[in-house]
């Protein structure tokens, strides 16, 4: 738990734990939080294998306001990732439309005709043993956006079981993706709040 008041919670999700109940696995961040905060509502999700910061609401007013901020892209999210190979550019954008792959769920595919717009900004932080550590800012919030975008430019996230090639998947014992920063306006006071979390890798 990073923060709690009558309107919201900010929690750290570990890798390997669902945000909300799955079809078969019911243990998740939501269920665990409901023991102490029975009115908590999930506003956004992290993939099972992604760790990091999640904001949840505790009132109808907070749900409406934070959903509005998500919808209008007023909430700033930042991730840290380690990807395969050495990025040639210090910073850049990946602008590739995405849609679900109905034949290989839950995977997503790049589709510039039928897909929904998806934009990711990245910055190279350092090279570690021939791989690149990046700061990622997803402008949009499509499912698996960061994983698909980076794989599509030839730099899959290490440890990614869905989009990485065999060498990149085997290079880490977990998905090297962490939600490290979350910034938004408090739904009641309007005060800008920022939360940071160090990557556990």
Coordinates of C-alpha atoms in Angstrom, one line a residue:
X1 CA 0.0 0.0 0.0
X2 CA 1.4 3.4 -1.0
X3 CA -1.5 5.7 -0.2
X4 CA -5.1 5.5 1.1
X5 CA -7.8 8.0 1.9
X6 CA -11.6 8.1 1.6
X7 CA -11.5 8.5 -2.2
X8 CA -8.7 6.3 -3.5
X9 CA -5.9 3.8 -3.0
X10 CA -2.5 3.5 -4.6
X11 CA -1.0 0.0 -4.4
X12 CA 2.0 -1.8 -5.8
X13 CA 1.1 -5.0 -7.7
X14 CA 3.7 -7.7 -7.7
X15 CA 4.5 -9.6 -10.9
X16 CA 2.5 -12.8 -11.1
X17 CA -0.7 -11.5 -9.4
X18 CA -3.8 -10.6 -11.4
X19 CA -5.3 -7.1 -11.0
X20 CA -8.9 -8.5 -11.1
X21 CA -10.2 -12.1 -10.8
X22 CA -9.5 -14.3 -13.8
X23 CA -11.7 -17.1 -15.3
X24 CA -10.0 -19.7 -13.1
X25 CA -7.7 -17.8 -10.7
X26 CA -9.6 -15.7 -8.2
X27 CA -6.6 -14.3 -6.1
X28 CA -5.9 -10.8 -7.3
X29 CA -5.2 -7.2 -6.1
X30 CA -8.9 -6.4 -6.0
X31 CA -9.8 -9.3 -3.8
X32 CA -6.9 -8.6 -1.4
X33 CA -7.8 -4.9 -1.1
X34 CA -11.5 -5.7 -0.5
X35 CA -10.7 -7.3 2.9
X36 CA -9.8 -3.9 4.3
X37 CA -11.5 -1.6 1.8
X38 CA -14.8 -3.2 0.7
X39 CA -15.9 -0.4 -1.6
X40 CA -12.7 -0.4 -3.7
X41 CA -13.1 -0.2 -7.5
X42 CA -10.5 -1.1 -10.1
X43 CA -9.9 1.8 -12.6
X44 CA -7.1 0.3 -14.8
X45 CA -5.2 -3.0 -15.0
X46 CA -1.7 -4.2 -15.3
X47 CA -0.9 -7.5 -17.0
X48 CA -0.4 -10.5 -14.8
X49 CA 3.4 -10.4 -15.3
X50 CA 3.8 -6.7 -15.0
X51 CA 4.6 -5.2 -11.6
X52 CA 4.1 -1.7 -10.3
X53 CA 1.6 1.1 -9.4
X54 CA -2.2 0.8 -9.6
X55 CA -4.7 3.5 -8.5
X56 CA -8.1 2.3 -7.3
X57 CA -11.2 4.4 -6.2
X58 CA -13.2 4.2 -3.1
X59 CA -16.2 6.5 -3.9
X60 CA -18.5 7.0 -6.8
X61 CA -17.3 10.6 -7.1
X62 CA -13.7 9.4 -7.3
X63 CA -14.6 6.7 -9.8
X64 CA -16.2 9.2 -12.1
X65 CA -13.5 11.7 -11.9
X66 CA -10.5 9.3 -12.2
X67 CA -12.2 7.6 -15.1
X68 CA -12.6 11.0 -16.8
X69 CA -8.9 11.7 -16.3
X70 CA -8.0 8.3 -17.8
X71 CA -10.4 8.8 -20.7
X72 CA -9.1 12.3 -21.5
X73 CA -5.5 11.2 -21.0
X74 CA -4.8 13.5 -18.1
X75 CA -3.2 10.7 -16.1
X76 CA 0.5 10.3 -16.7
X77 CA 1.9 6.8 -16.6
X78 CA 5.5 5.8 -16.9
X79 CA 7.1 2.3 -17.1
X80 CA 10.6 0.9 -16.9
X81 CA 11.5 -2.0 -19.2
X82 CA 14.6 -3.9 -20.3
X83 CA 14.4 -4.9 -24.0
X84 CA 16.4 -7.1 -26.2
X85 CA 19.3 -5.6 -28.1
X86 CA 20.7 -2.1 -28.3
X87 CA 18.3 0.7 -29.3
X88 CA 19.9 3.0 -31.9
X89 CA 17.9 6.1 -31.0
X90 CA 18.0 7.8 -27.6
X91 CA 14.3 8.6 -27.8
X92 CA 11.5 8.2 -30.1
X93 CA 7.8 7.2 -30.7
X94 CA 6.1 4.0 -31.8
X95 CA 2.9 4.8 -33.6
X96 CA 1.3 1.5 -34.6
X97 CA -2.5 0.7 -34.5
X98 CA -3.4 -2.4 -32.6
X99 CA -6.3 -4.9 -32.6
X100 CA -7.0 -8.2 -30.9
X101 CA -5.9 -11.4 -32.7
X102 CA -9.1 -13.6 -32.6
X103 CA -7.1 -16.7 -33.5
X104 CA -4.5 -16.3 -30.8
X105 CA -6.2 -14.7 -27.8
X106 CA -5.2 -12.8 -25.7
X107 CA -2.6 -11.6 -28.2
X108 CA -2.8 -8.3 -30.1
X109 CA -1.5 -7.5 -33.5
X110 CA -0.4 -4.4 -35.5
X111 CA -3.1 -3.5 -38.0
X112 CA -3.0 0.0 -39.5
X113 CA -6.4 -0.5 -41.3
X114 CA -8.6 -2.1 -38.7
X115 CA -6.7 -1.4 -35.5
X116 CA -7.2 1.3 -32.9
X117 CA -4.6 4.1 -32.7
X118 CA -1.8 3.4 -30.2
X119 CA 1.2 5.6 -29.4
X120 CA 4.2 4.9 -27.1
X121 CA 7.0 7.3 -26.4
X122 CA 10.4 5.9 -25.2
X123 CA 13.7 7.1 -23.9
X124 CA 16.9 5.0 -23.7
X125 CA 18.3 5.1 -20.2
X126 CA 21.3 2.8 -20.4
X127 CA 22.7 -0.3 -22.1
X128 CA 23.1 -3.3 -19.8
X129 CA 25.0 -6.4 -21.1
X130 CA 23.9 -5.7 -24.6
X131 CA 20.3 -5.0 -23.8
X132 CA 18.5 -1.6 -23.4
X133 CA 16.8 -0.2 -20.4
X134 CA 14.0 2.2 -21.4
X135 CA 11.6 4.7 -19.9
X136 CA 8.2 4.2 -21.6
X137 CA 5.3 6.6 -21.7
X138 CA 2.1 5.1 -23.2
X139 CA 0.0 7.9 -24.6
X140 CA -2.8 5.5 -25.3
X141 CA -3.7 2.5 -23.2
X142 CA -4.3 -0.4 -25.5
X143 CA -4.1 -4.0 -24.2
X144 CA -0.5 -5.3 -24.4
X145 CA 0.5 -2.0 -26.1
X146 CA 4.1 -1.7 -24.7
X147 CA 4.8 -5.4 -25.3
X148 CA 3.5 -5.4 -28.9
X149 CA 5.1 -2.1 -29.9
X150 CA 8.5 -3.0 -28.7
X151 CA 8.4 -6.4 -30.3
X152 CA 7.2 -4.8 -33.5
X153 CA 10.4 -2.7 -33.8
X154 CA 12.7 -5.7 -33.1
X155 CA 13.3 -5.0 -29.4
X156 CA 10.9 -7.3 -27.4
X157 CA 10.8 -7.0 -23.6
X158 CA 12.9 -9.6 -21.9
X159 CA 11.0 -12.4 -20.4
X160 CA 7.8 -11.8 -22.5
X161 CA 6.0 -15.0 -23.1
X162 CA 3.7 -13.7 -25.7
X163 CA 5.7 -11.5 -28.1
X164 CA 9.4 -12.2 -27.5
X165 CA 11.5 -14.6 -29.6
X166 CA 13.1 -17.5 -27.8
X167 CA 16.4 -15.7 -26.9
X168 CA 14.7 -12.7 -25.5
X169 CA 12.2 -14.8 -23.5
X170 CA 14.9 -16.9 -22.0
X171 CA 17.0 -13.8 -21.0
X172 CA 15.0 -13.1 -17.9
X173 CA 13.1 -15.0 -15.3
X174 CA 10.2 -12.6 -15.4
X175 CA 8.7 -10.0 -17.7
X176 CA 11.0 -7.0 -17.4
X177 CA 8.3 -4.4 -17.3
X178 CA 7.4 -2.3 -14.3
X179 CA 4.8 0.6 -13.8
X180 CA 7.1 3.0 -12.1
X181 CA 5.3 6.3 -12.1
X182 CA 1.7 7.5 -11.8
X183 CA 0.5 11.1 -11.8
X184 CA -3.0 12.4 -11.5
X185 CA -5.2 15.0 -9.8
X186 CA -6.9 14.1 -6.6
X187 CA -10.6 13.6 -7.4
X188 CA -11.8 15.8 -4.5
X189 CA -9.0 18.3 -3.8
X190 CA -7.7 18.7 -7.3
X191 CA -4.1 18.6 -6.0
X192 CA -1.6 16.9 -8.4
X193 CA -0.3 13.7 -6.9
X194 CA 2.8 11.8 -8.1
X195 CA 3.8 8.3 -7.1
X196 CA 7.1 6.6 -7.9
X197 CA 8.2 2.9 -7.6
X198 CA 11.7 1.5 -8.2
X199 CA 11.8 -1.4 -10.6
X200 CA 12.6 -4.7 -8.8
X201 CA 14.9 -5.8 -11.6

